[in-house]
Coordinates of C-alpha atoms and ligand atoms in Angstrom, one line a residue:
X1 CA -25.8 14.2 -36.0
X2 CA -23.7 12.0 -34.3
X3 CA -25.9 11.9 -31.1
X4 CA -28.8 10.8 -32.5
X5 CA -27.3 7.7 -33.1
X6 CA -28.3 4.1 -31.4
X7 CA -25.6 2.2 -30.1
X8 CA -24.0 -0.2 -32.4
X9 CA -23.6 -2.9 -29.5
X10 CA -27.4 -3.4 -28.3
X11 CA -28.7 -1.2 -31.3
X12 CA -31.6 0.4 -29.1
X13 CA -29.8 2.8 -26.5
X14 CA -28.7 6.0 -27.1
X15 CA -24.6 7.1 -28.1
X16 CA -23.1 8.6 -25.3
X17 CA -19.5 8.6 -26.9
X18 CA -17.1 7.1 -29.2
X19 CA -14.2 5.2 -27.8
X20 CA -11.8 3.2 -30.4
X21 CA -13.6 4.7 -33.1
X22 CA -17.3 2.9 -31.8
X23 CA -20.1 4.2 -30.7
X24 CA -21.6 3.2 -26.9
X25 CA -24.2 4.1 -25.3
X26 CA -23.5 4.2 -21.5
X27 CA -24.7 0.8 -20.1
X28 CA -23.0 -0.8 -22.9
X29 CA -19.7 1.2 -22.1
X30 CA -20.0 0.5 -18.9
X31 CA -19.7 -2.8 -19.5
X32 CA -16.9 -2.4 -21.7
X33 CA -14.9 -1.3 -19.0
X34 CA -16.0 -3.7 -16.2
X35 CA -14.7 -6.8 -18.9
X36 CA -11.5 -5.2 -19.4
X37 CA -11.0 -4.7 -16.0
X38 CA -12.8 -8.3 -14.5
X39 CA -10.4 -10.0 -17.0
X40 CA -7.5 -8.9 -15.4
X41 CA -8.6 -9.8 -12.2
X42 CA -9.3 -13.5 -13.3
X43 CA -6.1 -13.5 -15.2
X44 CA -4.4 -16.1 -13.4
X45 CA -5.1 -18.9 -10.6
X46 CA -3.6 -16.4 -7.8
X47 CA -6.0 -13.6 -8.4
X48 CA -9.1 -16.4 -9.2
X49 CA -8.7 -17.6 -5.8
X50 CA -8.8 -14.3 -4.8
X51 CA -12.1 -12.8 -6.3
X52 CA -14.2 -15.5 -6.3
X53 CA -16.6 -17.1 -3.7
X54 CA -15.2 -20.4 -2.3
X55 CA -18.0 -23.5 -1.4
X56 CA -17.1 -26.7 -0.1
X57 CA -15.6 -28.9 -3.1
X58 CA -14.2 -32.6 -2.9
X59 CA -10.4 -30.7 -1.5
X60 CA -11.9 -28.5 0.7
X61 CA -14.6 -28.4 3.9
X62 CA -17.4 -25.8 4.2
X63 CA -14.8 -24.1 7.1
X64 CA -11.9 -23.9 4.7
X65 CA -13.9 -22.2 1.8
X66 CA -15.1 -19.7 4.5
X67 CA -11.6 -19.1 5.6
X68 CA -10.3 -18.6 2.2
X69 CA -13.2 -16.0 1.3
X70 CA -12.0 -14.0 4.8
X71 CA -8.5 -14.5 4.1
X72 CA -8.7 -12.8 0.1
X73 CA -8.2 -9.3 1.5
X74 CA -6.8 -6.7 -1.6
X75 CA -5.6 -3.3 -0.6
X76 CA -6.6 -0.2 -3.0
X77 CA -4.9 2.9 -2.8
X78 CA -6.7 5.1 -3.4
X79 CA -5.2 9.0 -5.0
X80 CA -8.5 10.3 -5.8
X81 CA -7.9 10.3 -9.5
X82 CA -10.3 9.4 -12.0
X83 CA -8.2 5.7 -12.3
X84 CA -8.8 4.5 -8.9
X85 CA -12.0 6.3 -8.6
X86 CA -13.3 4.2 -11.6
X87 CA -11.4 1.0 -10.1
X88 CA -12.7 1.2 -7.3
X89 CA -16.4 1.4 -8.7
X90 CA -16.0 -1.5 -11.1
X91 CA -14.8 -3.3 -7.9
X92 CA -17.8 -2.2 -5.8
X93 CA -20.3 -3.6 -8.3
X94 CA -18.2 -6.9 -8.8
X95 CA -19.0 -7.3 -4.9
X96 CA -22.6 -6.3 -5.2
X97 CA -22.8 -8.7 -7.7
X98 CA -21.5 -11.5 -6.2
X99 CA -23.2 -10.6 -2.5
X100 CA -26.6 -10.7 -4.9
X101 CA -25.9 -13.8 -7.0
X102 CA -24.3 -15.8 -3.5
X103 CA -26.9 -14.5 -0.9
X104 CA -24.4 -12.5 1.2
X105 CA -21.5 -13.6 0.6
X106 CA -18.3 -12.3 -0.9
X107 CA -15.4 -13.4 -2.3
X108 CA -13.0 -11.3 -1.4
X109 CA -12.6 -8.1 0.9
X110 CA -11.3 -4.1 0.1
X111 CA -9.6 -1.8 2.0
X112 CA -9.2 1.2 1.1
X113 CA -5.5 3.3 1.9
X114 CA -5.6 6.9 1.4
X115 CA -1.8 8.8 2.0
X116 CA -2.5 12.2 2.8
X117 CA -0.8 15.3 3.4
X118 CA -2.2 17.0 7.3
X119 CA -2.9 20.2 5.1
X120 CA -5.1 18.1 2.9
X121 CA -6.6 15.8 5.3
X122 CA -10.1 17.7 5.7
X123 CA -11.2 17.9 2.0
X124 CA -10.1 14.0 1.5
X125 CA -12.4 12.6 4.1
X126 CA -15.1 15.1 3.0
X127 CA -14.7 13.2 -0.4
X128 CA -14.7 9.8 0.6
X129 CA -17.7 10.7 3.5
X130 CA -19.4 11.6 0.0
X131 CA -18.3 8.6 -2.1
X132 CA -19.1 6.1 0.8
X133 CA -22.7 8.1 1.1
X134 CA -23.2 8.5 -2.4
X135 CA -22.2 6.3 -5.1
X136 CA -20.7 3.2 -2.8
X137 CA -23.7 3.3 -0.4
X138 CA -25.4 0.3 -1.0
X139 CA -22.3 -2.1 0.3
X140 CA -20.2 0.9 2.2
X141 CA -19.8 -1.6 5.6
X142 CA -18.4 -4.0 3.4
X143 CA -14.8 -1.4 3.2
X144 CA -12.3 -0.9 5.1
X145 CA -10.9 2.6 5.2
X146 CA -7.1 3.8 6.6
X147 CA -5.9 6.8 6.1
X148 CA -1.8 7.3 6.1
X149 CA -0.2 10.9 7.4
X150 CA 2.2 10.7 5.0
X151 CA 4.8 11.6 7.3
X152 CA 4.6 8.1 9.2
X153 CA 7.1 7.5 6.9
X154 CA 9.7 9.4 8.8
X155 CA 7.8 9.5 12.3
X156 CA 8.2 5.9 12.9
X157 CA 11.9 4.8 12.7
X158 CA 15.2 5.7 13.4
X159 CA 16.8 8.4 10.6
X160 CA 20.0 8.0 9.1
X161 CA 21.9 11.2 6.8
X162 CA 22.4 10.4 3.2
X163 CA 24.8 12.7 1.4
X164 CA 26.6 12.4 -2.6
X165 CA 29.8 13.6 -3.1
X166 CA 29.4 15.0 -6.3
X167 CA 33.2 14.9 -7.6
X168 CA 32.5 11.1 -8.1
X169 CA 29.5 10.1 -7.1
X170 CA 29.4 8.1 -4.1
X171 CA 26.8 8.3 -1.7
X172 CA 27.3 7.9 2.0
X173 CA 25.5 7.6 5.3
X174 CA 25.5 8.6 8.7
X175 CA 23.8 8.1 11.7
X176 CA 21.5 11.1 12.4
X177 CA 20.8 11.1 16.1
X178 CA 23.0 14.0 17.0
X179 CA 21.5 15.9 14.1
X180 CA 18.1 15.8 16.5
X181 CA 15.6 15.6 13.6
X182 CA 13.1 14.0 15.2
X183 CA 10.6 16.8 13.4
X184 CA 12.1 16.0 10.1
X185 CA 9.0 16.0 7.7
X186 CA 8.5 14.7 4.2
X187 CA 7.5 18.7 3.1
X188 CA 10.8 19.8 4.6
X189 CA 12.6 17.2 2.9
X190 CA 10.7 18.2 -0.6
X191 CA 11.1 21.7 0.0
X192 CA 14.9 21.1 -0.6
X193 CA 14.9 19.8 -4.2
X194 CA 16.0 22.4 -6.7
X195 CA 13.2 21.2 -9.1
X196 CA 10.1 19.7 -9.8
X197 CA 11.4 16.3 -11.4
X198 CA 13.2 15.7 -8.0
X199 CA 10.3 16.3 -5.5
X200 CA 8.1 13.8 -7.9
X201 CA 10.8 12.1 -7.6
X202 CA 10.9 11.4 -3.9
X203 CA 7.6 11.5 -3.3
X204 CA 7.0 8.7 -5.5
X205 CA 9.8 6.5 -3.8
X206 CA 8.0 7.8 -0.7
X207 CA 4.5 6.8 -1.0
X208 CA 5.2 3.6 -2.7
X209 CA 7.3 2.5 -0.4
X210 CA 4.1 3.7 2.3
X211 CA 1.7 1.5 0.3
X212 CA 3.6 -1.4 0.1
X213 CA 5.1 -1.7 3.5
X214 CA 1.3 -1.1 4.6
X215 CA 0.4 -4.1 2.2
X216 CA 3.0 -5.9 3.7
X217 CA 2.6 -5.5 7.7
X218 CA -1.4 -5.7 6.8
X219 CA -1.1 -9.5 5.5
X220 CA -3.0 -8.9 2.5
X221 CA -3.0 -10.9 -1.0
X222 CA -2.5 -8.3 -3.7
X223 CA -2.3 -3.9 -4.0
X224 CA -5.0 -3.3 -7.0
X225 CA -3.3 -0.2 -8.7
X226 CA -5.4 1.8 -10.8
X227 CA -3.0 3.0 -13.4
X228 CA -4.5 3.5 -16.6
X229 CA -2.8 2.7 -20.0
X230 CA -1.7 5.9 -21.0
X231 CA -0.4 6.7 -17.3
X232 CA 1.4 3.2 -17.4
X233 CA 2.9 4.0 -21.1
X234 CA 4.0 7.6 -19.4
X235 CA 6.1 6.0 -16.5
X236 CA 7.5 3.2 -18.3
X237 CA 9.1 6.5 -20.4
X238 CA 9.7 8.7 -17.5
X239 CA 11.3 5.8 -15.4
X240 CA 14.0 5.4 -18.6
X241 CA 14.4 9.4 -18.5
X242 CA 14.8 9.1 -15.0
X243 CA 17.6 6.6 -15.6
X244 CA 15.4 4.0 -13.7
X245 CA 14.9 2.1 -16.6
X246 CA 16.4 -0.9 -15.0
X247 CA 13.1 -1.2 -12.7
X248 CA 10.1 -0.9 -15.5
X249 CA 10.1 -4.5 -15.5
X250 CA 9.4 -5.2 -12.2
X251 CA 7.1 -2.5 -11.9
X252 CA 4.7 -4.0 -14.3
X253 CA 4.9 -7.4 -13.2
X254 CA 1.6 -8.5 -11.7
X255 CA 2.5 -12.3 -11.7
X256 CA 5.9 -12.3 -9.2
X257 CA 5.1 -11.9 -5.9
X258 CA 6.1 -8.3 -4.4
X259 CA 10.2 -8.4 -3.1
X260 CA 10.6 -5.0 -2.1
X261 CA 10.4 -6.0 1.4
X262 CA 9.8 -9.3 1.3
X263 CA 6.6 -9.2 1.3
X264 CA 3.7 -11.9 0.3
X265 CA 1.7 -10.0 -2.3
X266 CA 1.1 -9.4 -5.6
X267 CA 0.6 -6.6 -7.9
X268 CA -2.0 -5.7 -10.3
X269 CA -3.0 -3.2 -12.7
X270 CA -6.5 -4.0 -13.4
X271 CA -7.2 -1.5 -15.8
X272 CA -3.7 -1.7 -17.7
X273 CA -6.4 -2.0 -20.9
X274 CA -8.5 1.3 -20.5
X275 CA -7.0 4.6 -22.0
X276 CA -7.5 7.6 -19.7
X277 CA -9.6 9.3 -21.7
X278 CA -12.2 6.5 -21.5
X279 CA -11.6 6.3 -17.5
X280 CA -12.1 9.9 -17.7
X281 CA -15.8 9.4 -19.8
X282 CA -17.0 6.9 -17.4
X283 CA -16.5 9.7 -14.7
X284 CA -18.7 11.6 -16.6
X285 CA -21.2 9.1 -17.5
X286 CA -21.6 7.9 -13.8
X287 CA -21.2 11.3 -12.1
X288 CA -17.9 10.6 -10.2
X289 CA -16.2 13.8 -11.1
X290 CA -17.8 15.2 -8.1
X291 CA -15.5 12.7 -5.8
X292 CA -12.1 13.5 -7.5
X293 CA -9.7 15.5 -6.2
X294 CA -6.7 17.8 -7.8
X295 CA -7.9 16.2 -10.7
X296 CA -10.3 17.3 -13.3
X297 CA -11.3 14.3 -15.7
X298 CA -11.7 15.8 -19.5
X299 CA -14.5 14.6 -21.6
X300 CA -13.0 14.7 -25.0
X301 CA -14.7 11.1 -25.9
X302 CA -18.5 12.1 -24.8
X303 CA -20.6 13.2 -28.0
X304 CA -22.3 16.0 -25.8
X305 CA -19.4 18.0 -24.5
X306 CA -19.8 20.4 -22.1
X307 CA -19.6 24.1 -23.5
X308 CA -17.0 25.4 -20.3
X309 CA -13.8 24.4 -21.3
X310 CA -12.3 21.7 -18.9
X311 CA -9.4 24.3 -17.6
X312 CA -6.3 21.6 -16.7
X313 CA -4.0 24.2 -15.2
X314 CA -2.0 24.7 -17.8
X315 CA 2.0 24.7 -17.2
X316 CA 4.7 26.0 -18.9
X317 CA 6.6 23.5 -20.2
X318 CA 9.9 24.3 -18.7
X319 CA 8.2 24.3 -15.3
X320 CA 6.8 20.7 -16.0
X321 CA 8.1 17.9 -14.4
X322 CA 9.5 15.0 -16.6
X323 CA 6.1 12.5 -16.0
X324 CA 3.9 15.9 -16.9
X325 CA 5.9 15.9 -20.0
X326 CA 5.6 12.4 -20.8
X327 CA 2.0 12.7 -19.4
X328 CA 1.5 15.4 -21.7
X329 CA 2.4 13.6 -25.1
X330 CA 0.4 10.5 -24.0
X331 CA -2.8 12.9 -24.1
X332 CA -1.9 14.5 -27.0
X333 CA -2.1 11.2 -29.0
X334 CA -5.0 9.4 -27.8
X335 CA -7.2 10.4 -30.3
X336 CA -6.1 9.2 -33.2
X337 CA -2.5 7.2 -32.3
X338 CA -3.8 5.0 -29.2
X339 CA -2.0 1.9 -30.8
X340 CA 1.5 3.8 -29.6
X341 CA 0.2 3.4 -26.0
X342 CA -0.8 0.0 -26.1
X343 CA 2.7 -0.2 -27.8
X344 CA 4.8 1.1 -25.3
X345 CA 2.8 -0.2 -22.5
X346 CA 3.1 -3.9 -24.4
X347 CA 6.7 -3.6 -24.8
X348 CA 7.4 -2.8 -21.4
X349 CA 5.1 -5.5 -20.4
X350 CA 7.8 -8.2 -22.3
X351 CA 11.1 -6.5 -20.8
X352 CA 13.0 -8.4 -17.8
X353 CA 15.2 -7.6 -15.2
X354 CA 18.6 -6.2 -17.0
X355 CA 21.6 -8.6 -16.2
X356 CA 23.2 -8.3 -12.7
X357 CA 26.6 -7.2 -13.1
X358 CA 27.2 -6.8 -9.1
X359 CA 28.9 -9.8 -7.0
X360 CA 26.1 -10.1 -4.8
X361 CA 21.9 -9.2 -5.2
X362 CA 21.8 -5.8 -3.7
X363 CA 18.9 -3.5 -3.0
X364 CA 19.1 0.6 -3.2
X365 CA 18.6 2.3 0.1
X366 CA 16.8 4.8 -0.7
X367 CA 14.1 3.6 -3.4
X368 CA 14.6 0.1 -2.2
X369 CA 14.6 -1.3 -5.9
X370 CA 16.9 -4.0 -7.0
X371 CA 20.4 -2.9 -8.0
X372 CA 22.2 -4.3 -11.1
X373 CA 24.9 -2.1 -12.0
X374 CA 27.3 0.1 -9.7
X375 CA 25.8 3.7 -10.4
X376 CA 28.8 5.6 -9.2
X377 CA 31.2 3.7 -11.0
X378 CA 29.4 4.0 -14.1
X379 CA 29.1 8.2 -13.8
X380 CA 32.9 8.6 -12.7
X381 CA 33.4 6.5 -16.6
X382 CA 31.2 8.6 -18.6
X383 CA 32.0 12.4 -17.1
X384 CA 35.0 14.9 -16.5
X385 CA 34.4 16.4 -13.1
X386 CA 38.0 18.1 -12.3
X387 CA 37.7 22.1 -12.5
X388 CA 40.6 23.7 -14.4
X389 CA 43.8 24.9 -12.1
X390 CA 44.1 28.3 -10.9
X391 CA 47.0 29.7 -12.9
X392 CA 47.8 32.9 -12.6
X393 CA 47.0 36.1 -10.6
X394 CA 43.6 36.9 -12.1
X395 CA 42.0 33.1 -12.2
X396 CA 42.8 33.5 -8.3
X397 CA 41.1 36.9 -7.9
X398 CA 38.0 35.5 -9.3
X399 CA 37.8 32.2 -8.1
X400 CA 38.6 34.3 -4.3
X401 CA 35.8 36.5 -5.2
X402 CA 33.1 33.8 -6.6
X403 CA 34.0 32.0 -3.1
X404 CA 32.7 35.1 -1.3
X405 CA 29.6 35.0 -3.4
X406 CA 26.2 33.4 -2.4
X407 CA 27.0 30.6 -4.5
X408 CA 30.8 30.2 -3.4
X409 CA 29.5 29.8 0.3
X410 CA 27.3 27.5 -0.3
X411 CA 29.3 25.5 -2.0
X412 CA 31.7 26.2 1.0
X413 CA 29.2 24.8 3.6
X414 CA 28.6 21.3 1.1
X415 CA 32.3 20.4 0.5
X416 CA 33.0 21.3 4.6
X417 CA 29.6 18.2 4.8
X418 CA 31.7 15.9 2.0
X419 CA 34.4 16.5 4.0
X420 CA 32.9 15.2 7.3
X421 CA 30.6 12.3 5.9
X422 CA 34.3 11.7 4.1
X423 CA 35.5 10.7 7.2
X424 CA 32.8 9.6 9.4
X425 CA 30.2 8.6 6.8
X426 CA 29.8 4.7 4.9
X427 CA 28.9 3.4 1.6
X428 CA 25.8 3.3 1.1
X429 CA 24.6 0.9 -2.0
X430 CA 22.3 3.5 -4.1
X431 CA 20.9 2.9 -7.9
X432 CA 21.8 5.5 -10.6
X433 CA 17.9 7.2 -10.6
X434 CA 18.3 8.2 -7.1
X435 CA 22.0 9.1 -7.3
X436 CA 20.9 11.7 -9.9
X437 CA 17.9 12.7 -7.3
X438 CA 20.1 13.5 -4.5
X439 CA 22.0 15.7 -7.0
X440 CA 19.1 17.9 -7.3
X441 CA 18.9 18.1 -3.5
X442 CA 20.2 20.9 -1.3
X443 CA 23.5 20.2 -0.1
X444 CA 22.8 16.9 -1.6
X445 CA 22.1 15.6 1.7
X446 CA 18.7 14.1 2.9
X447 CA 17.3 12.4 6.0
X448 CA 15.8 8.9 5.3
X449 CA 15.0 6.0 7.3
X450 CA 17.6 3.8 8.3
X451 CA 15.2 0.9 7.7
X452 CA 11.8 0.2 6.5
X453 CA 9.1 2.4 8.5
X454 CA 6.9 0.2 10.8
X455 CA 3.6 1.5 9.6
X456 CA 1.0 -0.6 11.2
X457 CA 2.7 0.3 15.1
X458 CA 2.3 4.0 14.6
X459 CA 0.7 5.8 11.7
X460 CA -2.3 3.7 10.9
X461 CA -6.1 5.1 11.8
X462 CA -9.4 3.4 10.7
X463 CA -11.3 6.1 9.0
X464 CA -14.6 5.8 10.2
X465 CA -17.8 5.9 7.6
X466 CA -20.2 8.3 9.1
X467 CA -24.1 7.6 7.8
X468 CA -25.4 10.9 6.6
X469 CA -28.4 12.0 8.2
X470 CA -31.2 11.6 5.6
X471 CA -31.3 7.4 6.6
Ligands
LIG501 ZN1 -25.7 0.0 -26.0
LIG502 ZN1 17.3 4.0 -5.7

């Protein structure tokens, strides 16, 4: 019986679960993970200055090392997923450690962003009053906690109309002020996509863009994503299905600093090493599931499996989005084909920036990601998009009655739009990803903001810890 085993790495503890084909008990797999994860955070001279305690040293007083302990603020958003959950709590006891070890003192300092939804607002600060309470309790007045309406992102600045022409493909803008959407919110805006695919879509553009520009008005040093493996080997494919494969490189570069908006940080994907699955186990192991939210971590590694199914809301498939599909695949081959994750994530990893074939360096409007290639040009080249002529007496009784049809008037209503952002509207510079977005889109007209949100003036609130009462 497999759980009657000891632990191959200390030989006296009990197996817990197999991981990479070895046995661990849970201290040593704890530890496992913590290495992984502390190696990336010492992986270069940026993020060493960063997480670790500064003294006085022949180039620097006792006053400067203080100051550069203060100033190594990370930001950790934080989904409520079993990946930054477990972050998160490798993080905590790399603090503990260090307060221990260096008598009060740290070397760096977390905050803690949470987007949010206002329907979901109330179970997401019962969870984190819980986590903060519970398994972060010890250090808890050593975070910082924000929380982000994720609407801020439209609230604070000035809108502008976005619409594609879809007979050849250029997108153009507007200004928006005599459209008076003031109340235009981000679930209004997803409630117009046709399909799944396209709300991920935007939201994904939309919260990134929320975390970063928060990272960047907020002065801090790096945004600690907790991506696993497997989730970073499913967007590097769903980005190249997405025909965003143009930006996979610099979303996994953790060694540039951050140019999406100029900003002075740096990313990092700390546990770019550690397959779900195992993220999932420690979760298990150290009772976290309790603190996650729309997320159910499985237990397929632990030797003692629970006997209730873990139900993970099962989908059709036509229904799924395209990272649920990628998602989907990735899980499906942990077990016993890990090495294609580490694969694709290694390989993406090693990719650069494609060549810029544009006269000038040019960012997309919408997603904000670098532009090297003219996405409208490059659809009107590889598609037919004129309809057949009307040519006799019954093509023109049809095509009169399809035009009285549902369909025919909304069509109506979008080409009387192209014809008025035709006239009225400009270019707007837009990559090939979100050109094929706003196709999905009804009307394929959005509102979006005519430049970056200021997050920190408006939308920002210190989520204060409340002690429970048993202290
Ligand atoms: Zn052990
Ligand atoms: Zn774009």
């Amino acid at each position: 019986m497999a759980h009657t085993a000891k632990c191959k790495r200390c030989s006296s503890a009990q197996v817990v679960l197999i991981s990479r084909k070895e046995p661990f008990c849970a201290e040593c797999f704890c530890k496992f993970i913590s290495l992984k994860q502390r190696k990336q955070m010492m992986s270069d001279p940026y993020f060493q200055d960063i997480f670790k305690v500064m003294y006085q040293d022949k180039v620097k007083s006792a006053e400067e090392a203080e100051k550069l302990n203060a100033e190594s603020k990370v930001l950790v958003p934080l989904s409520l997923g079993s990946s930054s959950i477990v972050m998160l709590d490798v993080l905590n006891s790399t603090l503990a450690e260090q307060l221990e070890t260096h008598r009060g003192k740290a070397g760096f300092h977390v905050d803690i962003l949470v987007c949010y939804f206002e329907k979901e607002r109330r179970d997401i600060e019962e969870r984190l009053t819980s986590l903060f309470n519970g398994r972060l309790r010890k250090n808890k007045h050593h975070y910082k906690v924000h929380l982000v309406d994720i609407n801020a992102f439209f609230d604070s600045s000035k809108l502008m109309r976005v619409h594609l022409q879809d007979s050849n493909y250029v997108v153009r803008y507007s200004d928006a002020s005599s459209d008076h959407r003031a109340d235009y919110t981000v679930d209004e805006l997803l409630g117009t996509c046709s399909n799944r695919s396209a709300r991920e879509d935007l939201l994904n553009v939309i919260r990134t863009a929320t975390i970063k520009l928060f990272a960047s008005h907020g002065s801090y040093k790096a945004v600690l994503w907790g991506h696993s493996m497997t989730r970073l080997a499913d967007e590097i494919i769903s980005l190249v299905v997405k025909g965003r494969a143009s930006q996979i490189a610099s979303s996994m570069d953790d060694t540039s600093f951050d140019e999406t908006f100029q900003s002075s940080f740096k990313n990092l994907h700390p546990m770019r090493d550690v397959l779900l699955s195992e993220i999932d186990a420690y979760c298990h192991i150290f009772d976290l599931t309790q603190y996650t939210y729309h997320y159910t971590p499985q237990d397929t590694l632990l030797v003692e499996r629970s006997t209730i199914p873990v139900v993970t809301g099962s989908k059709l498939t036509r229904n799924m989005t395209i990272n649920e599909l990628a998602r989907q695949y990735f899980d499906n081959i942990e077990g016993n084909y890990s090495n294609v994750i580490s694969t694709v994530v290694r390989t993406g990893a090693k990719l650069d920036d494609p060549k810029n074939n544009l006269p000038t360096v040019s960012r997309c409007r919408v997603c904000n990601n670098k532009l090297f290639k003219d996405g409208s040009e490059w659809l009107r080249q590889i598609t037919v998009n004129h309809s057949h002529p009307i040519e006799n007496e019954e093509d023109q009784t049809l095509y009169d009655a399809w035009t009285e049809s549902e369909l025919g008037k909304i069509r109506g209503e979008y080409l009387k739009l192209t014809a008025e952002m035709e006239q009225n509207g400009k270019t707007l510079s837009t990559c090939y990803g979100c050109i094929l977005t706003l196709g999905e889109v009804r009307h394929k007209n959005v509102y979006w903001p005519e430049s970056p949100p200021n997050l920190l003036r408006d939308a920002l609130e210190e989520f204060v810890l409340t002690d429970d009462e048993e202290e």
